[in-house]
Tab-separated table of C-alpha atoms in Angstrom:
chain	number	residue	atom	x	y	z
A	509	MET	CA	0.000	0.000	0.000
A	510	ALA	CA	2.849	2.366	0.712
A	511	LEU	CA	3.777	2.497	-2.974
A	512	ILE	CA	0.445	3.913	-4.166
A	513	GLN	CA	0.832	7.351	-5.736
A	514	MET	CA	-0.816	9.858	-3.427
A	515	LYS	CA	-1.865	12.127	-6.317
A	516	CYS	CA	-5.163	11.629	-8.116
A	517	ALA	CA	-4.711	10.194	-11.613
A	518	ASN	CA	-7.923	11.956	-12.656
A	519	CYS	CA	-7.206	15.540	-11.550
A	520	GLY	CA	-3.821	15.569	-9.751
A	521	ALA	CA	-5.156	16.508	-6.299
A	522	ALA	CA	-4.006	14.823	-3.093
A	523	LEU	CA	-5.609	11.507	-2.159
A	524	ARG	CA	-7.075	10.501	1.209
A	525	GLN	CA	-7.044	6.906	2.440
A	526	GLU	CA	-10.501	5.516	3.158
A	527	GLY	CA	-10.621	1.865	4.156
A	528	GLY	CA	-8.871	-0.204	1.523
A	529	GLN	CA	-8.839	2.517	-1.119
A	530	TYR	CA	-7.787	6.121	-1.749
A	531	VAL	CA	-10.309	8.892	-2.422
A	532	CYS	CA	-9.866	12.290	-4.091
A	533	ASP	CA	-11.908	14.897	-2.219
A	534	TYR	CA	-11.633	17.299	-5.158
A	535	CYS	CA	-13.116	15.246	-8.013
A	536	GLY	CA	-14.360	12.138	-6.166
A	537	ALA	CA	-12.173	9.669	-8.054
A	538	ILE	CA	-11.170	6.457	-6.242
A	539	SER	CA	-7.804	4.711	-6.568
A	540	LEU	CA	-7.622	0.968	-5.841
A	541	PHE	CA	-4.542	-1.142	-5.177
A	542	PHE	CA	-4.512	-4.833	-6.121
A	543	ALA	CA	-1.716	-6.985	-4.724
A	544	ASP	CA	-0.808	-9.990	-6.836
A	545	ALA	CA	-2.227	-13.083	-5.085
A	546	ASP	CA	0.533	-15.299	-6.480
A	547	ALA	CA	3.399	-12.802	-6.189
A	548	ASP	CA	6.879	-14.330	-5.987
A	549	ILE	CA	7.765	-14.083	-2.292
A	550	SER	CA	9.771	-17.272	-2.027
A	551	GLN	CA	12.422	-16.392	0.534
A	552	ALA	CA	11.766	-16.196	4.270
A	553	VAL	CA	10.795	-12.682	5.330
A	554	THR	CA	9.468	-10.892	8.388
A	555	ALA	CA	5.825	-9.844	8.530
A	556	GLU	CA	6.809	-6.234	7.788
A	557	GLU	CA	8.991	-7.246	4.829
A	558	PHE	CA	6.067	-9.360	3.599
A	559	ARG	CA	3.825	-6.269	3.633
A	560	GLN	CA	6.440	-4.280	1.701
A	561	LYS	CA	6.850	-7.001	-0.925
A	562	LEU	CA	3.076	-7.145	-1.369
A	563	ALA	CA	3.016	-3.394	-1.959
A	564	GLN	CA	5.702	-3.781	-4.618
A	565	SER	CA	3.784	-6.564	-6.372
A	566	GLY	CA	0.555	-4.733	-7.107
A	567	ARG	CA	-0.952	-2.141	-9.415
A	568	THR	CA	-3.257	0.844	-8.987
A	569	TYR	CA	-6.593	1.263	-10.803
A	570	LEU	CA	-8.935	4.217	-11.093
A	571	ILE	CA	-12.700	4.573	-10.613
A	572	GLU	CA	-13.993	7.863	-12.017
A	573	PRO	CA	-16.950	9.507	-10.283
A	574	GLY	CA	-18.859	10.497	-13.392
A	575	GLY	CA	-20.442	8.328	-16.045
A	576	ASN	CA	-23.490	8.727	-18.219
A	577	GLY	CA	-26.747	10.339	-17.169
A	578	ILE	CA	-25.560	12.474	-14.263
A	579	SER	CA	-27.163	15.594	-15.730
A	580	ASP	CA	-30.591	13.899	-15.748
A	581	VAL	CA	-30.957	14.411	-11.994
A	582	ASP	CA	-30.907	17.683	-10.105
A	583	GLU	CA	-27.326	18.069	-8.849
A	584	LYS	CA	-28.102	19.056	-5.251
A	585	ILE	CA	-30.642	16.295	-4.720
A	586	LEU	CA	-28.351	13.781	-6.376
A	587	GLN	CA	-25.345	14.666	-4.242
A	588	GLY	CA	-27.419	14.599	-1.066
A	589	LYS	CA	-28.784	11.134	-1.828
A	590	LEU	CA	-25.380	9.797	-2.831
A	591	LYS	CA	-23.776	11.153	0.334
A	592	ALA	CA	-26.440	9.570	2.546
A	593	ALA	CA	-26.146	6.215	0.731
A	594	GLN	CA	-22.344	6.259	0.937
A	595	LYS	CA	-22.499	6.982	4.678
A	596	ALA	CA	-24.930	4.109	5.244
A	597	LEU	CA	-22.671	1.770	3.279
A	598	SER	CA	-19.530	2.784	5.208
A	599	GLU	CA	-21.379	2.180	8.485
A	600	GLY	CA	-22.362	-1.344	7.450
A	601	LYS	CA	-26.014	-0.398	6.786
A	602	GLY	CA	-26.157	-1.463	3.162
A	603	TYR	CA	-29.856	-2.264	3.498
A	604	LEU	CA	-30.527	1.505	3.548
A	605	VAL	CA	-28.717	2.235	0.283
A	606	GLU	CA	-31.607	1.511	-2.062
A	607	GLU	CA	-33.931	3.575	0.125
A	608	TYR	CA	-31.650	6.624	-0.171
A	609	LEU	CA	-31.168	6.138	-3.909
A	610	LYS	CA	-34.855	5.908	-4.821
A	611	GLY	CA	-35.625	7.840	-7.970
A	612	ILE	CA	-32.048	7.856	-9.297
A	613	PRO	CA	-31.977	5.960	-12.610
A	614	ALA	CA	-29.603	3.070	-13.336
A	615	ASN	CA	-27.641	5.108	-15.899
A	616	VAL	CA	-26.140	7.261	-13.110
A	617	PHE	CA	-22.915	5.419	-12.357
A	618	ALA	CA	-22.290	6.936	-8.915
A	619	ALA	CA	-25.633	5.540	-7.720
A	620	GLU	CA	-25.426	2.195	-9.520
A	621	ARG	CA	-21.954	1.643	-8.047
A	622	LEU	CA	-23.354	1.985	-4.516
A	623	ARG	CA	-26.221	-0.368	-5.374
A	624	LEU	CA	-23.710	-2.962	-6.586
A	625	LEU	CA	-21.572	-2.686	-3.441
A	626	SER	CA	-24.672	-2.952	-1.256
A	627	GLU	CA	-25.860	-6.028	-3.150
A	628	ALA	CA	-22.442	-7.657	-2.683
A	629	GLY	CA	-22.474	-6.843	1.041
A	630	VAL	CA	-19.216	-4.843	0.925
A	631	LYS	CA	-18.228	-1.254	1.708
A	632	ASP	CA	-15.981	-0.521	-1.274
A	633	GLU	CA	-14.261	-2.023	-4.301
A	634	ALA	CA	-11.269	-3.093	-2.216
A	635	GLU	CA	-13.622	-5.402	-0.298
A	636	LEU	CA	-15.400	-6.396	-3.512
A	637	SER	CA	-12.090	-7.666	-4.906
A	638	ALA	CA	-12.007	-10.307	-2.115
A	639	TYR	CA	-15.214	-11.911	-3.432
A	640	ALA	CA	-14.726	-15.438	-4.797
A	641	GLY	CA	-17.001	-15.935	-7.781
A	642	GLU	CA	-18.553	-14.277	-10.828
A	643	LEU	CA	-19.428	-10.595	-10.392
A	644	SER	CA	-22.023	-10.997	-13.126
A	645	SER	CA	-24.099	-12.897	-10.547
A	646	PHE	CA	-24.942	-9.528	-8.990
A	647	GLY	CA	-27.908	-7.824	-10.607
A	648	HIS	CA	-26.340	-4.349	-10.627
A	649	TYR	CA	-22.955	-5.353	-12.076
A	650	ASP	CA	-23.822	-5.066	-15.769
A	651	SER	CA	-25.773	-1.831	-15.275
A	652	ALA	CA	-22.880	-0.309	-13.293
A	653	LEU	CA	-20.485	-1.142	-16.121
A	654	ALA	CA	-22.875	0.265	-18.699
A	655	ALA	CA	-23.031	3.584	-16.841
A	656	ALA	CA	-19.283	3.800	-16.139
A	657	GLY	CA	-16.571	5.530	-18.119
A	658	GLU	CA	-13.982	3.484	-20.015
A	659	ARG	CA	-11.241	3.706	-17.349
A	660	THR	CA	-13.708	2.663	-14.678
A	661	ARG	CA	-14.943	-0.243	-16.799
A	662	GLU	CA	-11.328	-1.364	-17.108
A	663	THR	CA	-11.012	-1.309	-13.310
A	664	TYR	CA	-14.170	-3.384	-12.845
A	665	ARG	CA	-12.993	-5.877	-15.437
A	666	GLU	CA	-9.778	-6.211	-13.437
A	667	ILE	CA	-11.796	-6.743	-10.235
A	668	GLU	CA	-13.801	-9.382	-12.116
A	669	LYS	CA	-10.563	-11.224	-13.021
A	670	VAL	CA	-9.413	-11.066	-9.392
A	671	CYS	CA	-12.746	-12.458	-8.135
A	672	ARG	CA	-12.639	-15.271	-10.666
A	673	LYS	CA	-9.094	-16.081	-9.551
A	674	ASN	CA	-10.240	-16.014	-5.931
A	675	ALA	CA	-12.821	-18.695	-6.738
A	676	GLU	CA	-10.194	-20.915	-8.378
A	677	ILE	CA	-7.842	-20.557	-5.406
A	678	SER	CA	-10.660	-21.243	-2.953
A	679	ARG	CA	-11.421	-24.514	-4.722
A	680	GLU	CA	-7.745	-25.505	-4.556
A	681	ILE	CA	-7.532	-24.682	-0.871
A	682	GLY	CA	-10.699	-26.675	-0.216
A	683	LYS	CA	-8.828	-29.840	-1.227
A	684	GLY	CA	-6.290	-29.205	1.529
A	685	ARG	CA	-9.041	-28.874	4.099
A	686	GLU	CA	-10.486	-32.187	2.917
A	687	LEU	CA	-7.112	-33.829	3.597
A	688	LEU	CA	-7.097	-32.429	7.134
A	689	ARG	CA	-10.660	-33.565	7.806
A	690	ALA	CA	-9.740	-37.030	6.604
A	691	GLY	CA	-6.976	-37.145	9.216
A	692	MET	CA	-4.172	-37.046	6.608
A	693	LEU	CA	-2.248	-34.415	8.562
A	694	ALA	CA	1.191	-34.840	6.939
A	695	ASP	CA	-0.316	-34.631	3.446
A	696	GLY	CA	-2.521	-31.735	4.508
A	697	LEU	CA	0.436	-29.811	5.940
A	698	ALA	CA	2.521	-30.367	2.799
A	699	TYR	CA	-0.415	-29.258	0.620
A	700	ALA	CA	-0.961	-26.129	2.754
A	701	GLU	CA	2.726	-25.203	2.474
A	702	GLU	CA	2.468	-25.546	-1.303
A	703	MET	CA	-0.626	-23.305	-1.356
A	704	VAL	CA	1.231	-20.582	0.589
A	705	ARG	CA	4.245	-20.860	-1.728
A	706	ARG	CA	1.918	-20.514	-4.704
A	707	TYR	CA	-0.423	-17.858	-3.261
A	708	PRO	CA	1.477	-16.064	-0.453
A	709	ALA	CA	-0.847	-13.033	-0.451
A	710	TYR	CA	-4.051	-15.063	-0.173
A	711	ALA	CA	-5.527	-15.152	3.336
A	712	ARG	CA	-7.296	-18.504	2.927
A	713	ALA	CA	-3.987	-20.162	2.018
A	714	ARG	CA	-2.411	-18.769	5.182
A	715	GLU	CA	-5.411	-19.897	7.206
A	716	LEU	CA	-5.089	-23.440	5.839
A	717	LEU	CA	-1.391	-23.569	6.746
A	718	ILE	CA	-2.012	-22.311	10.277
A	719	GLU	CA	-4.809	-24.836	10.770
A	720	ALA	CA	-2.593	-27.672	9.494
A	721	LYS	CA	0.171	-26.653	11.914
A	722	CYS	CA	-2.305	-26.546	14.804
A	723	LEU	CA	-3.484	-30.075	14.040
A	724	SER	CA	0.048	-31.405	13.480
A	725	ASP	CA	1.785	-29.888	16.529
A	726	GLU	CA	0.106	-29.578	19.920
A	727	ASN	CA	2.766	-27.078	21.069
A	728	TYR	CA	2.453	-24.777	18.032
A	729	SER	CA	1.564	-21.129	18.697
A	730	PRO	CA	-0.250	-19.497	15.732
A	731	PHE	CA	0.322	-15.843	16.609
A	732	ALA	CA	3.507	-15.273	14.543
A	733	ASP	CA	1.909	-16.797	11.428
A	734	LEU	CA	-1.270	-14.811	12.059
A	735	GLU	CA	0.751	-11.615	11.494
A	736	PHE	CA	1.357	-12.777	7.909
A	737	PHE	CA	-2.289	-13.775	7.617
A	738	LYS	CA	-3.449	-10.305	8.710
A	739	ALA	CA	-1.047	-8.678	6.214
A	740	CYS	CA	-2.851	-10.337	3.281
A	741	PRO	CA	-4.965	-7.769	1.392
A	742	ASP	CA	-8.097	-9.910	1.575
A	743	ALA	CA	-7.818	-10.961	5.243
A	744	SER	CA	-10.208	-8.371	6.672
A	745	VAL	CA	-12.944	-9.338	4.201
A	746	ALA	CA	-12.427	-12.951	3.205
A	747	VAL	CA	-11.985	-14.236	6.747
A	748	SER	CA	-11.790	-11.934	9.732
A	749	GLY	CA	-13.924	-8.869	9.135
A	750	GLY	CA	-11.058	-6.882	10.664
A	751	GLU	CA	-11.963	-7.866	14.246
A	752	GLU	CA	-10.401	-10.159	16.843
A	753	ASP	CA	-11.857	-12.056	19.767
A	754	TYR	CA	-10.752	-11.810	23.399
A	755	TYR	CA	-7.838	-14.193	22.825
A	756	GLY	CA	-6.533	-12.499	19.656
A	757	ALA	CA	-8.032	-14.849	17.051
A	758	PRO	CA	-9.365	-13.076	13.923
A	759	LYS	CA	-13.149	-13.149	13.730
A	760	ASN	CA	-14.630	-16.003	11.647
A	761	ILE	CA	-11.294	-17.803	11.290
A	762	SER	CA	-11.125	-21.609	11.470
A	763	PRO	CA	-12.431	-22.919	14.834
A	764	VAL	CA	-9.257	-25.024	15.118
A	765	ILE	CA	-7.125	-21.859	15.029
A	766	ALA	CA	-9.469	-19.953	17.345
A	767	GLU	CA	-9.282	-22.752	19.918
A	768	ARG	CA	-5.471	-22.866	19.743
A	769	CYS	CA	-5.305	-19.079	20.211
A	770	LYS	CA	-7.499	-19.482	23.261
A	771	GLN	CA	-5.234	-22.181	24.684
A	772	VAL	CA	-1.984	-20.279	24.068
A	773	ALA	CA	-3.331	-16.911	25.174
A	774	GLY	CA	-5.033	-18.518	28.161
A	775	ARG	CA	-1.760	-20.063	29.328
A	776	ARG	CA	-0.031	-16.727	28.829
A	777	MET	CA	-2.713	-14.913	30.807
A	778	SER	CA	-2.518	-17.493	33.610
A	779	ARG	CA	1.260	-17.175	33.710
A	780	ASP	CA	1.102	-13.396	33.808
A	781	LYS	CA	-1.514	-13.607	36.539
A	782	LEU	CA	0.669	-15.957	38.602
A	783	ILE	CA	3.716	-13.750	38.110
A	784	GLY	CA	1.688	-10.746	39.219
A	785	LYS	CA	0.276	-12.565	42.231
A	786	TYR	CA	3.382	-14.341	43.526
A	787	LEU	CA	6.248	-12.142	42.326
A	788	ILE	CA	5.320	-8.609	41.337
A	789	ARG	CA	2.715	-8.004	44.036
A	790	PRO	CA	4.943	-9.233	46.925
A	791	LEU	CA	7.829	-7.246	45.458
A	792	LEU	CA	5.711	-4.085	45.414
A	793	VAL	CA	4.695	-4.760	49.032
A	794	LEU	CA	8.348	-5.142	50.047
A	795	ILE	CA	9.236	-1.907	48.234
A	796	ALA	CA	6.377	-0.113	49.984
A	797	VAL	CA	7.399	-1.498	53.406
A	798	GLY	CA	11.020	-0.573	52.715
A	799	ALA	CA	9.975	2.941	51.784
A	800	LEU	CA	7.933	3.296	54.971
A	801	VAL	CA	10.840	2.030	57.076
A	802	GLY	CA	13.168	4.443	55.318
A	803	VAL	CA	10.807	7.359	55.962
A	804	TRP	CA	10.483	6.301	59.627
A	805	PHE	CA	14.263	6.219	60.087
A	806	LEU	CA	14.555	9.603	58.356
A	807	ILE	CA	11.967	11.135	60.651
A	808	ASP	CA	13.537	9.480	63.689
A	809	SER	CA	16.989	10.811	62.765
A	810	LEU	CA	15.642	14.326	62.295
A	811	PHE	CA	13.327	14.610	65.285
A	812	GLY	CA	14.216	11.700	67.552
A	813	ARG	CA	16.984	13.566	69.359
């Protein structure tokens, strides 16, 4: 993400980050960054180096705010409705989008785009690119493309390719999970490692590997590998929703991983609690008693004679 140009390709103004994309407040254009799901990251790297290599592997695409038909609707009313619908979408209230956009025809791209995102259950195109399947299955996809400008259509076609690739990778990863469920742990682990080598930026591949390690090694702690998982561009949408539970497991991740996080974090919490109870707390008491004794001797030396 760090390598995205912070100037708008549409008008040259500065860009503002908003979720997984960059927005131009001057003309409304949106810049998207797509990391390559099968980027060549073969050598061992730290989680931070992994993020940097992902940023180097991707490309930026543009979504223009205009499109056909915008002059058919009164500008003030249009902008007010679009702003309300966008706010509802960003707050996770996609069910309100169509209500706000009533009366705006399908040939207004800015409105049809929001309808498409609402139908897909996502907040923006960055989240849409994590979908695994055919975008044409959404009723507003074709009408959004028809209303869009050529550069924007190119961006949506690229998103469509990414989503189709996501579906292919998901099917491949599903075979690894079948191996694990069949109790073939060694084969499942080897398959998961191959998936991560092939698709290092794909969150589901990382999830499969972590699950295989949990099942293969009762002493394995998943937290270091979860840092790589969370660095994947699609992690917050495809798996976790960007949230973590009390023990640090990403929301909606494999129950096997969630349970191992609970075990490891629980042991750590118990250890920290024991250290606090039997070492730190008595030490603080001794320090406090020592301080009181020191103050008493100081007072005694000053006023005792």
